[in-house]
Coordinates of C-alpha atoms in Angstrom, one line a residue:
Chain E
M1 CA 34.2 95.4 -60.6
V2 CA 36.6 96.1 -58.1
A3 CA 37.3 93.2 -55.5
L4 CA 39.7 94.5 -52.7
V5 CA 41.6 92.1 -50.8
I6 CA 42.5 92.2 -47.0
A7 CA 46.5 91.6 -46.7
E8 CA 47.5 89.2 -43.6
H9 CA 50.9 90.5 -41.8
D10 CA 52.7 91.0 -39.5
N11 CA 53.2 94.6 -39.7
A12 CA 57.1 94.1 -41.5
S13 CA 56.2 92.0 -43.8
L14 CA 53.4 89.5 -46.0
K15 CA 51.7 86.2 -45.6
G16 CA 52.5 84.6 -48.3
S17 CA 48.4 83.9 -48.1
T18 CA 48.2 87.4 -49.1
L19 CA 49.6 86.2 -53.0
H20 CA 47.2 83.3 -52.8
T21 CA 44.7 85.4 -52.3
V22 CA 45.2 88.0 -55.4
T23 CA 45.3 85.6 -57.8
A24 CA 42.0 84.5 -56.8
A25 CA 41.1 88.4 -56.9
A26 CA 42.2 88.8 -60.1
Q27 CA 40.6 85.4 -61.2
C28 CA 37.3 87.8 -60.1
G29 CA 37.6 89.5 -63.1
G30 CA 37.8 93.5 -61.9
D31 CA 41.0 95.3 -60.2
V32 CA 42.3 93.9 -57.3
H33 CA 43.0 97.0 -54.8
V34 CA 44.6 95.4 -51.2
L35 CA 44.3 96.8 -47.6
V36 CA 46.6 96.8 -45.5
A37 CA 45.5 97.3 -41.8
G38 CA 47.9 97.8 -39.6
S39 CA 50.3 99.3 -37.0
N40 CA 53.9 101.0 -38.8
A41 CA 53.2 99.1 -41.4
G42 CA 55.0 100.7 -44.1
A43 CA 57.1 97.6 -44.9
A44 CA 54.3 95.3 -45.5
A45 CA 52.1 98.4 -47.5
A46 CA 55.3 99.2 -49.6
A47 CA 55.3 94.9 -50.6
A48 CA 51.9 94.5 -51.5
A49 CA 52.7 97.9 -53.6
Q50 CA 54.8 95.4 -55.1
I51 CA 52.4 91.9 -56.4
A52 CA 52.5 92.0 -59.4
G53 CA 48.6 92.9 -60.3
V54 CA 47.4 95.4 -58.1
S55 CA 46.1 98.5 -59.2
K56 CA 46.3 100.3 -55.5
V57 CA 47.1 100.1 -51.1
I58 CA 44.8 100.4 -49.2
V59 CA 46.7 101.6 -46.3
A60 CA 45.0 102.3 -42.7
D61 CA 47.5 102.2 -39.8
A62 CA 46.3 102.5 -36.6
P63 CA 48.1 101.0 -32.9
H64 CA 44.7 99.7 -32.9
F65 CA 45.2 97.5 -35.6
A66 CA 48.8 95.9 -34.4
D67 CA 47.7 92.8 -33.8
G68 CA 44.7 91.8 -36.1
L69 CA 41.4 92.1 -33.9
A70 CA 38.5 91.7 -36.0
E71 CA 36.7 94.2 -34.4
N72 CA 38.6 96.8 -35.5
V73 CA 39.7 95.5 -39.2
A74 CA 35.4 94.9 -40.3
E75 CA 34.9 98.3 -39.1
Q76 CA 37.9 99.2 -41.3
I77 CA 36.8 97.8 -44.0
L78 CA 33.3 98.3 -43.9
A79 CA 34.4 101.6 -43.9
L80 CA 36.0 100.8 -47.3
A81 CA 32.9 98.8 -48.7
Q82 CA 30.5 101.6 -48.2
G83 CA 28.2 103.1 -51.3
D84 CA 29.1 99.6 -53.2
A85 CA 32.6 99.8 -53.9
Y86 CA 34.0 96.4 -54.0
S87 CA 32.0 94.0 -56.2
H88 CA 34.6 91.1 -53.8
I89 CA 36.5 91.3 -50.7
L90 CA 38.7 88.4 -50.1
A91 CA 41.1 87.4 -47.9
P92 CA 42.5 84.6 -47.0
A93 CA 41.7 81.5 -45.1
T94 CA 44.0 81.2 -42.5
A95 CA 42.6 82.3 -38.4
Y96 CA 42.9 85.8 -39.8
G97 CA 40.4 85.4 -42.2
K98 CA 38.2 83.4 -40.8
N99 CA 38.2 85.3 -37.9
I100 CA 37.4 89.0 -39.6
L101 CA 35.5 88.8 -42.8
P102 CA 32.2 86.9 -41.0
R103 CA 32.0 89.7 -39.7
V104 CA 32.0 91.9 -42.4
A105 CA 29.3 89.6 -44.6
A106 CA 27.0 89.6 -41.4
K107 CA 26.9 93.3 -41.9
L108 CA 26.8 94.1 -45.4
D109 CA 23.7 91.3 -45.2
V110 CA 25.9 89.2 -47.3
A111 CA 26.2 85.5 -47.1
Q112 CA 30.3 84.0 -46.9
I113 CA 31.3 82.3 -49.5
S114 CA 34.3 79.9 -47.4
E115 CA 37.8 78.5 -48.9
I116 CA 36.9 78.9 -52.0
T117 CA 39.2 76.6 -54.4
K118 CA 38.0 77.4 -57.5
V119 CA 36.8 81.0 -58.9
D120 CA 34.6 79.4 -62.1
A121 CA 33.3 83.2 -62.8
P122 CA 32.5 86.1 -60.7
D123 CA 29.7 84.9 -58.6
T124 CA 30.6 81.1 -58.9
F125 CA 32.9 79.7 -57.2
E126 CA 34.0 76.1 -55.7
R127 CA 34.6 74.9 -52.6
P128 CA 34.8 71.8 -50.4
I129 CA 32.5 70.8 -48.5
Y130 CA 32.2 67.1 -45.4
A131 CA 36.0 67.8 -45.1
G132 CA 36.9 67.4 -48.7
N133 CA 34.8 64.2 -49.2
A134 CA 32.5 66.4 -51.8
I135 CA 33.1 70.0 -53.5
A136 CA 29.8 72.1 -54.0
Y137 CA 29.4 74.8 -56.8
V138 CA 27.6 78.2 -55.3
Q139 CA 26.1 80.7 -56.9
S140 CA 25.2 83.9 -54.9
S141 CA 23.0 86.5 -55.4
D142 CA 24.7 89.0 -53.3
K143 CA 25.4 92.4 -54.6
I144 CA 28.7 91.8 -53.0
K145 CA 31.0 88.6 -52.8
V146 CA 32.8 88.4 -49.3
I147 CA 35.1 85.0 -50.1
T148 CA 38.0 83.6 -47.9
V149 CA 40.4 82.1 -49.7
R150 CA 42.2 78.5 -49.5
A151 CA 45.5 79.0 -50.5
T152 CA 46.4 75.8 -51.9
G153 CA 43.9 75.8 -54.5
F154 CA 45.7 79.4 -56.3
D155 CA 49.1 79.8 -57.3
A156 CA 50.7 82.9 -55.6
A157 CA 50.7 85.9 -57.3
A158 CA 54.6 87.2 -58.5
A159 CA 55.9 89.4 -55.6
T160 CA 57.4 92.3 -57.6
G161 CA 56.7 94.2 -60.6
G162 CA 53.5 95.2 -59.5
T163 CA 53.8 99.4 -59.5
A164 CA 50.4 99.9 -57.4
A165 CA 49.6 103.6 -56.3
T166 CA 49.3 103.9 -52.4
E167 CA 46.9 105.1 -50.3
T168 CA 46.1 106.3 -47.1
V169 CA 42.7 106.7 -44.9
T170 CA 42.0 107.7 -41.7
A171 CA 41.9 104.8 -39.5
V172 CA 38.0 103.7 -37.5
A173 CA 38.1 104.1 -34.2
D174 CA 39.2 101.8 -31.3
S175 CA 35.9 99.4 -30.8
G176 CA 37.3 98.9 -27.3
K177 CA 35.6 95.7 -26.4
S178 CA 38.4 93.9 -26.9
S179 CA 42.0 94.0 -26.3
F180 CA 44.8 92.3 -27.2
V181 CA 46.3 90.0 -24.4
G182 CA 49.7 88.2 -25.2
R183 CA 50.7 86.2 -28.0
E184 CA 53.1 82.3 -27.6
L185 CA 54.5 81.5 -31.2
A186 CA 55.7 78.8 -31.3
K187 CA 59.4 79.0 -32.9
S188 CA 61.0 76.9 -35.8
D189 CA 63.9 77.4 -38.4
R190 CA 62.2 74.8 -40.9
P191 CA 59.6 76.5 -43.3
E192 CA 56.4 77.3 -43.3
L193 CA 54.0 74.9 -42.9
T194 CA 51.5 76.0 -45.2
A195 CA 54.0 77.1 -48.2
A196 CA 56.8 74.0 -47.4
K197 CA 57.5 72.3 -51.0
V198 CA 58.0 68.9 -49.1
I199 CA 56.3 67.8 -45.7
V200 CA 57.1 65.4 -43.3
S201 CA 54.5 64.3 -41.0
G202 CA 54.3 62.6 -38.0
G203 CA 51.0 60.3 -36.6
R204 CA 50.7 58.2 -33.3
G205 CA 52.4 55.8 -35.0
M206 CA 55.6 57.9 -33.8
G207 CA 54.5 56.3 -29.9
S208 CA 56.1 59.5 -28.3
G209 CA 57.0 62.9 -29.1
E210 CA 60.9 62.2 -28.0
A211 CA 60.4 60.2 -31.4
F212 CA 59.7 63.0 -33.0
K213 CA 63.4 63.5 -33.6
V214 CA 63.8 60.5 -36.1
L215 CA 61.5 62.6 -38.5
E216 CA 64.4 65.8 -37.9
P217 CA 67.0 64.1 -40.5
L218 CA 64.9 63.8 -43.1
A219 CA 63.2 66.5 -42.6
D220 CA 66.8 68.2 -43.1
K221 CA 68.0 66.3 -46.2
L222 CA 64.1 67.6 -47.7
N223 CA 64.1 71.4 -46.4
A224 CA 60.7 69.9 -44.7
A225 CA 57.9 71.5 -42.9
M226 CA 57.7 69.2 -40.1
G227 CA 53.5 68.1 -39.8
A228 CA 51.8 66.0 -37.8
S229 CA 48.3 64.0 -37.8
R230 CA 45.7 65.7 -34.6
A231 CA 46.2 62.2 -32.6
A232 CA 49.7 62.4 -31.6
V233 CA 48.7 66.3 -31.3
D234 CA 46.4 65.6 -28.8
A235 CA 48.2 62.9 -27.5
G236 CA 50.6 65.8 -26.9
Y237 CA 53.8 64.8 -29.0
V238 CA 53.8 68.3 -31.3
P239 CA 52.5 71.9 -30.6
N240 CA 48.9 72.2 -32.3
D241 CA 50.1 74.3 -34.6
W242 CA 51.5 71.6 -36.6
Q243 CA 48.2 70.0 -37.2
V244 CA 47.1 69.0 -41.1
G245 CA 43.5 68.0 -41.2
Q246 CA 40.2 69.6 -41.6
T247 CA 40.6 71.3 -38.0
G248 CA 44.0 72.0 -38.6
K249 CA 45.6 73.1 -41.8
I250 CA 45.5 72.8 -45.3
V251 CA 48.3 72.0 -47.3
A252 CA 49.3 70.7 -50.8
P253 CA 52.8 70.6 -50.5
N254 CA 54.9 69.1 -54.0
L255 CA 55.4 65.7 -51.4
Y256 CA 54.0 64.4 -48.6
I257 CA 55.7 61.9 -46.4
A258 CA 53.1 60.4 -43.9
V259 CA 54.8 59.0 -41.1
G260 CA 52.6 56.3 -38.8
I261 CA 49.6 57.8 -40.1
S262 CA 46.6 56.0 -40.9
G263 CA 44.8 58.4 -42.8
A264 CA 41.6 58.7 -41.1
I265 CA 38.9 61.1 -43.4
Q266 CA 40.1 64.3 -41.2
H267 CA 43.1 64.4 -41.7
L268 CA 43.3 63.7 -46.2
A269 CA 41.3 66.4 -45.3
G270 CA 43.9 68.5 -44.6
M271 CA 46.6 66.8 -47.0
K272 CA 45.2 65.0 -49.7
D273 CA 45.8 67.7 -53.2
S274 CA 49.6 66.9 -52.2
K275 CA 51.1 66.0 -55.3
V276 CA 53.2 62.8 -54.1
I277 CA 52.0 61.7 -51.3
V278 CA 54.5 58.9 -49.6
A279 CA 53.1 56.0 -46.3
I280 CA 55.2 53.8 -44.0
N281 CA 53.0 52.2 -41.8
K282 CA 53.5 49.0 -40.6
D283 CA 49.9 48.3 -40.9
P284 CA 49.5 47.4 -44.6
E285 CA 45.7 48.0 -44.7
A286 CA 45.9 51.6 -43.5
P287 CA 43.3 54.2 -45.0
I288 CA 46.9 56.3 -45.9
F289 CA 47.8 53.5 -48.1
S290 CA 44.5 54.4 -50.9
V291 CA 45.4 58.1 -51.3
A292 CA 49.1 57.4 -51.2
D293 CA 51.4 56.9 -54.7
Y294 CA 54.5 55.2 -52.6
G295 CA 54.0 53.5 -50.3
I296 CA 56.7 51.6 -47.7
V297 CA 55.4 48.7 -45.2
G298 CA 57.1 48.4 -42.8
D299 CA 58.4 49.6 -39.1
L300 CA 58.9 53.6 -39.4
F301 CA 61.6 53.3 -36.8
D302 CA 64.1 50.9 -39.4
V303 CA 62.6 53.0 -42.4
V304 CA 63.2 56.2 -41.7
P305 CA 66.4 55.9 -41.1
Q306 CA 66.8 53.9 -44.5
L307 CA 65.7 56.9 -46.0
V308 CA 67.5 59.9 -44.3
A309 CA 70.7 57.1 -45.5
E310 CA 69.6 56.7 -49.3
L311 CA 69.2 60.5 -49.4
G312 CA 72.8 60.9 -48.7
Chain A
M1 CA 25.0 84.1 -16.1
K2 CA 23.3 83.1 -19.0
V3 CA 25.0 80.9 -21.7
L4 CA 23.6 80.0 -24.8
V5 CA 24.8 77.2 -26.6
P6 CA 24.0 76.1 -30.6
V7 CA 24.0 73.7 -31.4
K8 CA 23.4 71.7 -33.9
R9 CA 22.9 68.7 -35.9
V10 CA 24.9 66.9 -38.9
V11 CA 26.1 63.7 -40.4
D12 CA 28.0 62.0 -38.1
Y13 CA 32.4 62.2 -38.6
N14 CA 33.1 59.3 -38.6
V15 CA 30.9 59.2 -42.0
K16 CA 32.1 58.4 -45.3
V17 CA 29.7 60.4 -47.3
R18 CA 28.9 59.5 -50.7
V19 CA 27.6 62.6 -53.4
K20 CA 24.4 61.8 -55.4
S21 CA 24.4 60.8 -58.8
D22 CA 22.1 63.4 -59.7
G23 CA 24.8 66.2 -58.8
T24 CA 22.2 67.6 -55.9
G25 CA 23.9 67.2 -53.0
V26 CA 25.2 64.7 -50.5
D27 CA 23.2 61.6 -49.8
I28 CA 22.6 61.7 -45.9
A29 CA 19.5 59.5 -45.8
N30 CA 19.6 57.2 -43.4
V31 CA 22.7 57.9 -42.0
K32 CA 24.4 58.5 -38.2
M33 CA 23.1 62.2 -37.8
S34 CA 24.7 63.5 -34.1
M35 CA 26.3 66.7 -32.5
N36 CA 28.7 67.9 -34.3
P37 CA 32.2 67.4 -32.4
F38 CA 33.5 71.1 -31.6
D39 CA 29.6 72.2 -30.5
E40 CA 30.4 69.2 -27.8
I41 CA 33.3 70.7 -26.5
A42 CA 31.2 73.9 -26.7
L43 CA 28.4 72.6 -24.3
E44 CA 31.0 70.9 -22.5
E45 CA 32.6 74.5 -21.6
A46 CA 29.1 75.9 -20.7
T47 CA 28.4 73.2 -18.2
R48 CA 32.1 73.6 -16.9
L49 CA 31.7 76.8 -16.2
K50 CA 28.4 76.0 -14.8
E51 CA 30.0 74.0 -12.4
A52 CA 32.5 76.1 -11.7
G53 CA 29.8 78.4 -10.3
K54 CA 30.6 80.9 -12.8
V55 CA 26.8 80.7 -14.5
T56 CA 23.5 80.0 -13.3
E57 CA 22.0 78.7 -16.9
V58 CA 23.0 76.8 -20.0
V59 CA 20.3 76.9 -22.8
A60 CA 21.0 74.6 -25.5
I61 CA 19.6 76.1 -28.7
S62 CA 19.7 74.7 -32.5
C63 CA 17.9 75.2 -35.7
G64 CA 16.6 73.1 -38.4
V65 CA 14.9 70.2 -38.7
D66 CA 12.5 68.1 -36.4
K67 CA 14.8 65.8 -35.6
C68 CA 17.5 68.5 -34.5
Q69 CA 15.1 67.5 -30.5
E70 CA 17.5 64.1 -30.6
T71 CA 20.3 66.8 -30.9
L72 CA 19.0 69.0 -28.0
R73 CA 18.0 66.1 -25.6
T74 CA 21.4 65.4 -26.6
G75 CA 23.1 69.1 -25.4
M76 CA 20.7 68.8 -21.7
A77 CA 22.6 65.4 -21.3
I78 CA 25.4 67.1 -21.4
G79 CA 24.2 69.3 -19.2
A80 CA 22.1 72.1 -20.2
D81 CA 19.5 73.5 -18.2
R82 CA 17.0 73.5 -21.2
G83 CA 16.3 73.4 -25.3
I84 CA 15.1 75.6 -27.5
L85 CA 14.7 74.6 -30.9
V86 CA 14.3 76.9 -34.4
Q87 CA 12.3 74.6 -36.2
T88 CA 12.4 74.9 -40.4
D89 CA 12.8 72.9 -43.2
V90 CA 14.7 75.0 -45.4
E91 CA 18.5 74.3 -45.5
L92 CA 19.4 76.7 -43.4
E93 CA 23.2 79.0 -44.0
P94 CA 25.0 80.0 -41.2
L95 CA 23.6 84.4 -41.9
A96 CA 20.1 82.4 -41.7
V97 CA 21.1 81.1 -38.6
A98 CA 23.1 84.0 -36.9
K99 CA 20.2 86.0 -37.4
L100 CA 17.6 83.2 -35.7
I101 CA 20.2 83.0 -32.9
K102 CA 20.5 87.2 -32.3
A103 CA 16.5 87.1 -32.3
L104 CA 17.2 84.5 -29.7
A105 CA 19.9 86.3 -27.1
D106 CA 17.6 89.7 -27.5
K107 CA 15.1 88.2 -25.8
E108 CA 17.1 85.5 -23.6
Q109 CA 19.5 88.3 -23.0
P110 CA 22.4 85.6 -22.2
Q111 CA 26.0 87.0 -21.1
L112 CA 28.0 84.5 -22.9
I113 CA 27.0 82.4 -26.5
I114 CA 29.7 79.8 -26.8
L115 CA 29.5 78.7 -30.4
G116 CA 31.4 75.5 -32.7
K117 CA 34.4 77.5 -34.9
Q118 CA 33.2 75.2 -37.7
A119 CA 30.1 72.8 -38.7
I120 CA 32.0 69.4 -39.8
D121 CA 29.3 69.3 -43.0
D122 CA 29.2 72.7 -45.1
D123 CA 31.9 73.8 -42.9
S124 CA 31.8 77.4 -43.2
N125 CA 33.8 79.1 -39.8
Q126 CA 30.7 81.5 -40.0
T127 CA 28.4 81.7 -37.8
G128 CA 30.2 82.6 -34.2
Q129 CA 31.5 85.2 -36.1
M130 CA 28.0 87.3 -37.8
L131 CA 26.1 86.4 -34.5
A132 CA 29.2 88.2 -32.8
A133 CA 29.2 91.3 -35.9
L134 CA 24.9 91.2 -35.9
L135 CA 24.9 91.2 -31.5
G136 CA 28.3 94.2 -31.6
W137 CA 29.9 91.7 -29.3
P138 CA 33.0 91.6 -28.6
Q139 CA 34.5 87.4 -30.4
A140 CA 37.4 84.7 -29.1
T141 CA 37.5 82.8 -31.8
F142 CA 39.0 78.8 -32.0
A143 CA 39.2 79.1 -28.3
S144 CA 41.4 76.3 -26.5
K145 CA 41.7 78.4 -22.9
V146 CA 38.6 80.4 -21.2
V147 CA 38.4 82.5 -17.8
L148 CA 35.7 84.5 -16.8
E149 CA 37.1 87.2 -13.9
D150 CA 35.4 90.6 -13.2
G151 CA 33.5 90.9 -15.7
K152 CA 36.0 90.1 -18.4
A153 CA 36.4 86.9 -20.6
T154 CA 39.9 85.6 -21.5
V155 CA 40.0 84.6 -23.8
T156 CA 43.3 82.0 -24.9
R157 CA 43.6 81.5 -29.1
E158 CA 44.6 78.8 -31.5
V159 CA 46.5 81.2 -34.1
D160 CA 48.3 79.3 -37.4
G161 CA 51.8 80.4 -36.4
G162 CA 51.2 79.5 -31.9
L163 CA 49.2 80.5 -29.1
E164 CA 47.2 84.1 -28.4
T165 CA 45.4 86.1 -25.6
L166 CA 42.9 88.4 -25.6
A167 CA 40.3 90.0 -22.8
L168 CA 36.6 91.1 -23.7
T169 CA 34.1 93.0 -22.3
L170 CA 30.6 90.7 -21.8
P171 CA 28.4 90.2 -23.3
A172 CA 30.8 88.1 -26.1
I173 CA 31.1 85.3 -28.0
I174 CA 33.6 82.4 -28.5
T175 CA 34.0 79.5 -30.9
T176 CA 35.7 76.8 -29.1
D177 CA 38.7 75.0 -30.9
L178 CA 39.6 70.9 -30.4
R179 CA 42.2 71.3 -27.6
L180 CA 39.5 73.8 -25.0
N181 CA 38.4 70.3 -23.3
E182 CA 37.4 66.5 -24.0
P183 CA 33.8 66.5 -23.8
R184 CA 32.2 63.9 -20.8
Y185 CA 29.9 60.8 -22.2
V186 CA 26.7 60.8 -21.6
T187 CA 25.0 58.3 -18.8
L188 CA 22.0 56.7 -18.9
P189 CA 20.7 58.9 -15.9
N190 CA 21.6 61.8 -16.9
I191 CA 20.2 61.2 -20.8
M192 CA 16.6 59.5 -18.5
K193 CA 17.5 63.6 -17.0
A194 CA 17.0 65.0 -19.7
K195 CA 13.8 63.7 -21.5
K196 CA 12.4 65.5 -18.7
K197 CA 13.9 69.1 -19.3
P198 CA 11.6 71.5 -21.0
L199 CA 12.1 71.9 -24.8
D200 CA 10.2 75.4 -26.7
V201 CA 10.0 75.0 -30.2
T202 CA 9.3 78.1 -32.4
T203 CA 9.6 78.9 -35.6
P204 CA 12.0 81.6 -38.1
A205 CA 8.3 83.3 -38.6
D206 CA 8.0 83.4 -35.0
L207 CA 11.3 85.0 -34.3
G208 CA 11.0 87.5 -37.3
V209 CA 14.3 86.2 -39.4
D210 CA 13.8 85.8 -43.2
V211 CA 16.0 82.7 -44.0
T212 CA 15.8 82.0 -47.2
P213 CA 19.0 81.1 -48.5
R214 CA 21.4 83.5 -50.2
L215 CA 23.8 81.1 -52.0
K216 CA 22.6 78.8 -54.6
T217 CA 24.2 75.0 -55.3
L218 CA 24.6 74.8 -58.7
K219 CA 26.3 71.3 -58.0
V220 CA 28.1 69.3 -55.8
V221 CA 30.8 66.5 -56.9
E222 CA 32.7 64.0 -55.9
P223 CA 36.5 65.7 -55.4
A224 CA 38.9 64.4 -58.5
K225 CA 40.5 60.7 -57.5
R226 CA 43.7 60.0 -57.0
S227 CA 44.9 56.9 -59.0
A228 CA 46.5 53.9 -58.0
G229 CA 49.3 53.9 -56.3
I230 CA 52.1 51.0 -55.6
I231 CA 53.6 49.5 -51.9
V232 CA 57.7 49.1 -52.9
P233 CA 59.7 47.1 -51.3
D234 CA 62.6 49.2 -49.2
A235 CA 63.8 52.8 -49.4
A236 CA 65.7 52.6 -52.1
T237 CA 63.7 51.4 -54.2
L238 CA 61.0 54.7 -52.4
V239 CA 63.9 57.7 -52.7
A240 CA 65.5 56.1 -56.8
K241 CA 61.3 56.5 -57.8
L242 CA 60.8 59.6 -56.3
R243 CA 64.2 61.3 -58.1
T244 CA 63.6 60.0 -61.2
E245 CA 59.9 58.5 -61.8
A246 CA 57.9 61.8 -59.6
K247 CA 60.5 63.7 -59.5
V248 CA 60.1 65.3 -56.5
I249 CA 63.2 65.0 -54.5

């Protein structure tokens, strides 16, 4: 049995989600290979070769892999998966992995198992359904298991200590059916939301985008990433990629501070695996208090500055 | 140009589902069912493209039990011109649905298929991508903006760090994200009109598609419950607790 992990990277470095996916792949019980499909992605490939537990890094380098277009990357994976070379194909359950992997599964005529949180056996996996309100144990009868991995379910593999061999393969041709036009990335000096140890999140209770500034000193003190509920995003207070929840990012930090967030099912789906949850809300009946370890009932505009002062 | 919009009947998003005590699944008997919210967005987008004169016909498709006809009627009240139900009592997986829609696409010859990015029951986020692969078409998933012109679809996508824009050659697949549009309310006159629109019923066998599930659900359990928390009186107590009790700061 050999598992193939599809590395998510920006050509220069690997994304953290790749390390969590390697851990899940190792639990499937065989060798772990990593595919780095990119353009001038030598640095990313070198980083992949250092991950503990990886035995081989496969590099496909071509200009049409630069932006991770699903049509091209999926074809490259299929070329590698010929002849049952791999028993498992895994990718992180990020926008990148979710976009590409179902294409691979369909071409292989196998089901995909999305967002696994646990490997019980090489063919049996746990995954949340209904916005995390139920956990399904699913067994695959397919010859090749195609899987996306929820990063918060698995520890990150060590980024160093590995000594994988690197093999360069011939890149598949450009599909020519889609092309990359441009990218608008939100700039932030804060830790990445999905990797942060502490997250400070605001909801509709913030009242305005301007009011999110109240949270900044708190986030600074805790070296926290900033998140938001869908209500805050839809109201235009903060950008889309701050959204935590069923349809946004799934996070599990050590400390999650929910400020002015009522706690709808869809939001809880994205953060209820956090180690410690703190809720600050003026409504004592807000559902967020049913999952919070510590709650303060009060006006966030009073409580948050007090918290900052207490943190010194 | 013809557009297909697959829609799914799911447990309403406001319902808090309960796991059955025998662990065979979640209890969906007698709970409110609705159209998957992402599919409403897909239909709204198709309808707006039609209103803008870019699209001539919108066909809503649903796969599943007979009651999916209600979901299709809702779709026709939003703006679909007709509906197709692929009727089966088998629990369908995304791969099976993708194959059924491919079979319909082969017959209907659309230029565009717009799907929701994921269904809020199985949370798979697969069908659109699988369909694109089976048809050999390009895809733009998690769309927040769609522009059709010159035989191309230019689509802005929501990705982890922000937004990216792709250009797709038609025919193509688009899956919708929440911020693509705000679906309209269905009005009573439109509900009445929708009752008169054509609704064809077919079956997986008619389409020559094998829908046997590939995955076996061994059991479904409730997620681990969080132990009850406490309400603290002030910020000082909270910080003290986080430092000494929870040890997270």
